[in-house]
PDB file of C-alpha atoms in Angstrom:
ATOM      1  CA  MET A 514      61.266   0.189  62.491  1.00 67.00           C
ATOM      2  CA  ILE A 515      64.429   1.096  64.390  1.00 84.00           C
ATOM      3  CA  ILE A 516      67.699  -0.153  62.963  1.00 89.00           C
ATOM      4  CA  ASP A 517      70.892   0.240  64.950  1.00 93.00           C
ATOM      5  CA  ILE A 518      74.104   0.157  62.896  1.00 97.00           C
ATOM      6  CA  ARG A 519      76.900  -0.675  65.310  1.00 97.00           C
ATOM      7  CA  PRO A 520      80.104  -2.690  65.776  1.00 97.00           C
ATOM      8  CA  MET A 521      79.815  -6.419  66.279  1.00 97.00           C
ATOM      9  CA  LYS A 522      79.418  -7.851  69.773  1.00 96.00           C
ATOM     10  CA  LYS A 523      79.860 -11.421  70.973  1.00 96.00           C
ATOM     11  CA  SER A 524      76.122 -12.118  71.222  1.00 95.00           C
ATOM     12  CA  ASP A 525      75.751 -11.338  67.492  1.00 96.00           C
ATOM     13  CA  ILE A 526      77.642 -14.498  66.527  1.00 96.00           C
ATOM     14  CA  ASP A 527      74.770 -16.850  67.379  1.00 95.00           C
ATOM     15  CA  ASP A 528      72.189 -14.566  65.720  1.00 96.00           C
ATOM     16  CA  ILE A 529      74.205 -14.376  62.506  1.00 97.00           C
ATOM     17  CA  PHE A 530      74.800 -18.127  62.446  1.00 95.00           C
ATOM     18  CA  ARG A 531      71.096 -18.827  63.118  1.00 95.00           C
ATOM     19  CA  ASN A 532      70.007 -16.478  60.320  1.00 96.00           C
ATOM     20  CA  TYR A 533      72.369 -18.164  57.862  1.00 95.00           C
ATOM     21  CA  THR A 534      71.012 -21.559  58.900  1.00 94.00           C
ATOM     22  CA  GLU A 535      67.364 -20.412  58.581  1.00 94.00           C
ATOM     23  CA  GLN A 536      67.877 -19.382  54.973  1.00 92.00           C
ATOM     24  CA  LYS A 537      69.841 -22.588  54.290  1.00 90.00           C
ATOM     25  CA  TRP A 538      73.161 -20.863  53.592  1.00 89.00           C
ATOM     26  CA  HIS A 539      76.378 -22.251  54.945  1.00 85.00           C
ATOM     27  CA  LYS A 540      78.821 -19.957  56.715  1.00 88.00           C
ATOM     28  CA  PRO A 541      81.237 -21.590  59.163  1.00 90.00           C
ATOM     29  CA  LYS A 542      80.757 -20.165  62.640  1.00 92.00           C
ATOM     30  CA  GLN A 543      84.538 -19.824  62.898  1.00 94.00           C
ATOM     31  CA  VAL A 544      84.480 -17.187  60.145  1.00 94.00           C
ATOM     32  CA  ILE A 545      82.011 -15.089  62.124  1.00 94.00           C
ATOM     33  CA  GLU A 546      84.010 -15.568  65.341  1.00 96.00           C
ATOM     34  CA  LYS A 547      87.183 -14.496  63.493  1.00 96.00           C
ATOM     35  CA  TYR A 548      85.439 -11.299  62.366  1.00 96.00           C
ATOM     36  CA  LEU A 549      84.804 -10.385  65.998  1.00 97.00           C
ATOM     37  CA  GLU A 550      88.382 -11.178  66.988  1.00 97.00           C
ATOM     38  CA  ASN A 551      89.797  -9.141  64.092  1.00 96.00           C
ATOM     39  CA  GLN A 552      87.442  -6.240  64.838  1.00 97.00           C
ATOM     40  CA  ASN A 553      88.535  -6.240  68.464  1.00 97.00           C
ATOM     41  CA  ASN A 554      92.186  -6.268  67.370  1.00 96.00           C
ATOM     42  CA  GLY A 555      91.655  -3.319  64.998  1.00 94.00           C
ATOM     43  CA  PHE A 556      92.217  -5.248  61.744  1.00 94.00           C
ATOM     44  CA  LEU A 557      88.739  -4.568  60.336  1.00 96.00           C
ATOM     45  CA  TYR A 558      85.481  -2.762  61.016  1.00 98.00           C
ATOM     46  CA  MET A 559      82.165  -4.584  61.384  1.00 98.00           C
ATOM     47  CA  PHE A 560      78.863  -2.870  60.691  1.00 98.00           C
ATOM     48  CA  ILE A 561      75.994  -4.823  62.223  1.00 98.00           C
ATOM     49  CA  ALA A 562      72.372  -3.902  61.553  1.00 98.00           C
ATOM     50  CA  GLY A 563      70.585  -4.627  64.807  1.00 95.00           C
ATOM     51  CA  TYR A 564      66.826  -5.004  64.440  1.00 92.00           C
ATOM     52  CA  ASN A 565      64.882  -5.635  67.648  1.00 88.00           C
ATOM     53  CA  ASP A 566      66.851  -8.470  69.258  1.00 88.00           C
ATOM     54  CA  ASP A 567      68.238  -9.860  66.000  1.00 94.00           C
ATOM     55  CA  VAL A 568      70.920  -9.181  63.415  1.00 97.00           C
ATOM     56  CA  ALA A 569      69.286  -8.118  60.143  1.00 97.00           C
ATOM     57  CA  GLY A 570      72.559  -7.921  58.222  1.00 97.00           C
ATOM     58  CA  TYR A 571      76.159  -6.815  58.280  1.00 98.00           C
ATOM     59  CA  THR A 572      79.247  -5.988  56.295  1.00 97.00           C
ATOM     60  CA  VAL A 573      82.977  -5.924  56.888  1.00 97.00           C
ATOM     61  CA  LEU A 574      85.325  -3.065  55.989  1.00 97.00           C
ATOM     62  CA  TYR A 575      89.011  -3.857  55.629  1.00 94.00           C
ATOM     63  CA  PRO A 576      91.208  -0.746  55.757  1.00 93.00           C
ATOM     64  CA  ASP A 577      93.752  -2.441  53.475  1.00 78.00           C
ATOM     65  CA  THR A 578      93.648  -6.059  52.337  1.00 67.00           C
ATOM     66  CA  GLY A 579      96.689  -6.089  50.089  1.00 65.00           C
ATOM     67  CA  VAL A 580      94.735  -8.181  47.568  1.00 62.00           C
ATOM     68  CA  GLY A 581      92.558  -7.531  44.547  1.00 60.00           C
ATOM     69  CA  SER A 582      92.837  -5.133  41.666  1.00 62.00           C
ATOM     70  CA  PHE A 583      93.895  -2.188  43.856  1.00 60.00           C
ATOM     71  CA  ALA A 584      96.142  -4.127  46.232  1.00 61.00           C
ATOM     72  CA  PHE A 585      98.927  -1.557  46.258  1.00 58.00           C
ATOM     73  CA  GLN A 586      96.808   1.584  46.392  1.00 71.00           C
ATOM     74  CA  LYS A 587      95.637   1.190  50.012  1.00 81.00           C
ATOM     75  CA  ILE A 588      91.949   1.467  49.112  1.00 90.00           C
ATOM     76  CA  PRO A 589      89.557   0.110  51.775  1.00 94.00           C
ATOM     77  CA  VAL A 590      87.517  -2.951  50.822  1.00 94.00           C
ATOM     78  CA  ILE A 591      83.888  -3.699  51.683  1.00 95.00           C
ATOM     79  CA  SER A 592      83.408  -7.443  52.008  1.00 93.00           C
ATOM     80  CA  ASP A 593      80.807 -10.021  52.989  1.00 93.00           C
ATOM     81  CA  PHE A 594      77.804  -7.711  52.668  1.00 95.00           C
ATOM     82  CA  ILE A 595      74.581  -9.478  53.639  1.00 94.00           C
ATOM     83  CA  VAL A 596      71.038  -8.556  54.532  1.00 95.00           C
ATOM     84  CA  PHE A 597      69.183 -11.677  55.567  1.00 95.00           C
ATOM     85  CA  GLU A 598      66.229 -12.462  53.319  1.00 93.00           C
ATOM     86  CA  LYS A 599      63.536 -11.824  55.935  1.00 94.00           C
ATOM     87  CA  TYR A 600      64.878  -8.259  56.372  1.00 95.00           C
ATOM     88  CA  GLN A 601      65.431  -7.322  52.722  1.00 93.00           C
ATOM     89  CA  ARG A 602      63.619  -4.463  50.952  1.00 91.00           C
ATOM     90  CA  LYS A 603      63.498  -2.284  54.060  1.00 92.00           C
ATOM     91  CA  GLY A 604      66.492  -0.037  53.277  1.00 93.00           C
ATOM     92  CA  ILE A 605      68.719  -1.884  55.753  1.00 95.00           C
ATOM     93  CA  GLY A 606      71.392  -2.674  53.173  1.00 95.00           C
ATOM     94  CA  ASN A 607      71.752   0.980  52.254  1.00 96.00           C
ATOM     95  CA  MET A 608      71.998   1.910  55.934  1.00 96.00           C
ATOM     96  CA  ILE A 609      74.817  -0.590  56.428  1.00 98.00           C
ATOM     97  CA  LEU A 610      76.654   0.606  53.316  1.00 98.00           C
ATOM     98  CA  ASP A 611      76.207   4.272  54.325  1.00 97.00           C
ATOM     99  CA  GLN A 612      78.115   3.596  57.552  1.00 98.00           C
ATOM    100  CA  ALA A 613      80.805   1.487  55.863  1.00 98.00           C
ATOM    101  CA  GLU A 614      81.361   4.158  53.199  1.00 98.00           C
ATOM    102  CA  ARG A 615      81.451   6.890  55.844  1.00 97.00           C
ATOM    103  CA  LYS A 616      84.248   5.040  57.653  1.00 97.00           C
ATOM    104  CA  ALA A 617      86.043   4.299  54.361  1.00 96.00           C
ATOM    105  CA  SER A 618      85.967   8.033  53.528  1.00 96.00           C
ATOM    106  CA  GLU A 619      88.033   8.664  56.668  1.00 95.00           C
ATOM    107  CA  LEU A 620      90.707   6.364  55.238  1.00 94.00           C
ATOM    108  CA  SER A 621      90.636   7.068  51.491  1.00 93.00           C
ATOM    109  CA  ASP A 622      88.880   8.940  48.681  1.00 94.00           C
ATOM    110  CA  LYS A 623      87.718   5.586  47.245  1.00 93.00           C
ATOM    111  CA  VAL A 624      86.287   2.285  48.371  1.00 95.00           C
ATOM    112  CA  GLN A 625      86.241  -1.024  46.543  1.00 93.00           C
ATOM    113  CA  LEU A 626      84.365  -4.308  46.663  1.00 94.00           C
ATOM    114  CA  CYS A 627      83.733  -7.316  44.500  1.00 92.00           C
ATOM    115  CA  VAL A 628      80.434  -8.919  43.635  1.00 95.00           C
ATOM    116  CA  GLY A 629      79.608 -12.379  42.383  1.00 94.00           C
ATOM    117  CA  LEU A 630      78.240 -12.699  38.886  1.00 95.00           C
ATOM    118  CA  HIS A 631      75.641 -15.448  39.279  1.00 94.00           C
ATOM    119  CA  SER A 632      71.971 -14.633  39.868  1.00 93.00           C
ATOM    120  CA  GLY A 633      72.256 -15.105  43.637  1.00 89.00           C
ATOM    121  CA  TYR A 634      74.084 -11.778  43.695  1.00 91.00           C
ATOM    122  CA  GLY A 635      71.492  -9.941  41.577  1.00 91.00           C
ATOM    123  CA  SER A 636      70.115  -7.819  44.426  1.00 89.00           C
ATOM    124  CA  ALA A 637      73.583  -6.799  45.577  1.00 92.00           C
ATOM    125  CA  GLN A 638      74.628  -5.967  42.005  1.00 94.00           C
ATOM    126  CA  ARG A 639      71.675  -3.601  41.642  1.00 93.00           C
ATOM    127  CA  VAL A 640      72.344  -1.947  45.013  1.00 94.00           C
ATOM    128  CA  TYR A 641      76.015  -1.350  44.184  1.00 96.00           C
ATOM    129  CA  PHE A 642      75.334   0.167  40.761  1.00 96.00           C
ATOM    130  CA  LYS A 643      72.584   2.425  42.150  1.00 96.00           C
ATOM    131  CA  ARG A 644      75.066   3.631  44.787  1.00 96.00           C
ATOM    132  CA  GLY A 645      77.637   4.632  42.158  1.00 96.00           C
ATOM    133  CA  TYR A 646      79.986   1.643  42.113  1.00 97.00           C
ATOM    134  CA  MET A 647      81.601   1.071  38.733  1.00 96.00           C
ATOM    135  CA  PRO A 648      83.651  -1.793  37.301  1.00 95.00           C
ATOM    136  CA  ASP A 649      87.338  -1.131  37.868  1.00 91.00           C
ATOM    137  CA  GLY A 650      88.326  -2.166  34.334  1.00 90.00           C
ATOM    138  CA  THR A 651      90.247  -5.343  35.249  1.00 90.00           C
ATOM    139  CA  GLY A 652      87.551  -7.647  33.885  1.00 92.00           C
ATOM    140  CA  VAL A 653      86.169 -10.733  35.521  1.00 94.00           C
ATOM    141  CA  TRP A 654      88.133 -12.419  38.303  1.00 92.00           C
ATOM    142  CA  TRP A 655      88.003 -16.075  39.259  1.00 93.00           C
ATOM    143  CA  ASN A 656      89.699 -17.689  42.247  1.00 91.00           C
ATOM    144  CA  ASN A 657      91.287 -14.348  43.272  1.00 88.00           C
ATOM    145  CA  ALA A 658      92.972 -13.650  39.927  1.00 90.00           C
ATOM    146  CA  PRO A 659      91.968 -11.890  36.701  1.00 92.00           C
ATOM    147  CA  LEU A 660      90.425 -14.378  34.295  1.00 93.00           C
ATOM    148  CA  GLU A 661      92.200 -14.459  30.963  1.00 94.00           C
ATOM    149  CA  GLN A 662      90.201 -13.859  27.821  1.00 93.00           C
ATOM    150  CA  TYR A 663      88.467 -17.040  26.591  1.00 95.00           C
ATOM    151  CA  ALA A 664      89.513 -18.990  29.691  1.00 94.00           C
ATOM    152  CA  ASP A 665      87.167 -21.586  31.137  1.00 93.00           C
ATOM    153  CA  CYS A 666      85.657 -20.918  34.550  1.00 92.00           C
ATOM    154  CA  LYS A 667      82.822 -21.980  36.804  1.00 93.00           C
ATOM    155  CA  ASN A 668      79.927 -19.643  37.618  1.00 94.00           C
ATOM    156  CA  ASP A 669      80.372 -20.006  41.374  1.00 93.00           C
ATOM    157  CA  ASP A 670      80.987 -17.587  44.250  1.00 90.00           C
ATOM    158  CA  GLU A 671      84.590 -17.144  43.092  1.00 93.00           C
ATOM    159  CA  LEU A 672      83.577 -15.600  39.742  1.00 95.00           C
ATOM    160  CA  VAL A 673      83.448 -11.887  40.567  1.00 95.00           C
ATOM    161  CA  LEU A 674      83.678  -8.373  39.210  1.00 94.00           C
ATOM    162  CA  HIS A 675      85.680  -5.790  41.132  1.00 93.00           C
ATOM    163  CA  LEU A 676      83.923  -2.460  41.619  1.00 94.00           C
ATOM    164  CA  ILE A 677      85.158   0.896  42.859  1.00 94.00           C
ATOM    165  CA  LYS A 678      83.440   4.051  44.071  1.00 96.00           C
ATOM    166  CA  ASP A 679      84.787   7.566  44.281  1.00 95.00           C
ATOM    167  CA  LEU A 680      83.634   8.774  47.711  1.00 96.00           C
ATOM    168  CA  ARG A 681      84.162  12.441  46.832  1.00 91.00           C
ATOM    169  CA  LYS A 682      81.343  12.377  44.235  1.00 76.00           C
ATOM    170  CA  LYS A 683      77.773  12.852  45.427  1.00 62.00           C
TER     171      LYS A 683
END
């Protein structure tokens, strides 16, 4: 198995969209196209896992989003991490994250991300904790804001926990 972790190219858009469709997940094609545009303009880094003639997964690294629990500390953010189901359990996710963290370490001593709390994110949660990501102490967030104690919420993709990793620790 040869996996090539590389920047996104135009031909990846259709592969990514097809893989989302095959596993019955909805991701607007415009979002994927915007990733390529923003990568080409230097606003973010894409890490594509190429496997044969397909895209097995990817993630996005934002050098500085200006949002989240560390908005003013200029800590890079890993976002939209996915390994398509047919390619899971082959170490591809760790390969993608290795490259994203390597790039983040050129920009900062830390990297952050957020993960959903419902069971659909269970695999990602386990990967992040095994890799040394820890809750940042701001509690649960919902709709891009900290959720107040005892507040009502919906267990959807917007209910997340922010995690941080010290890149200097091995």
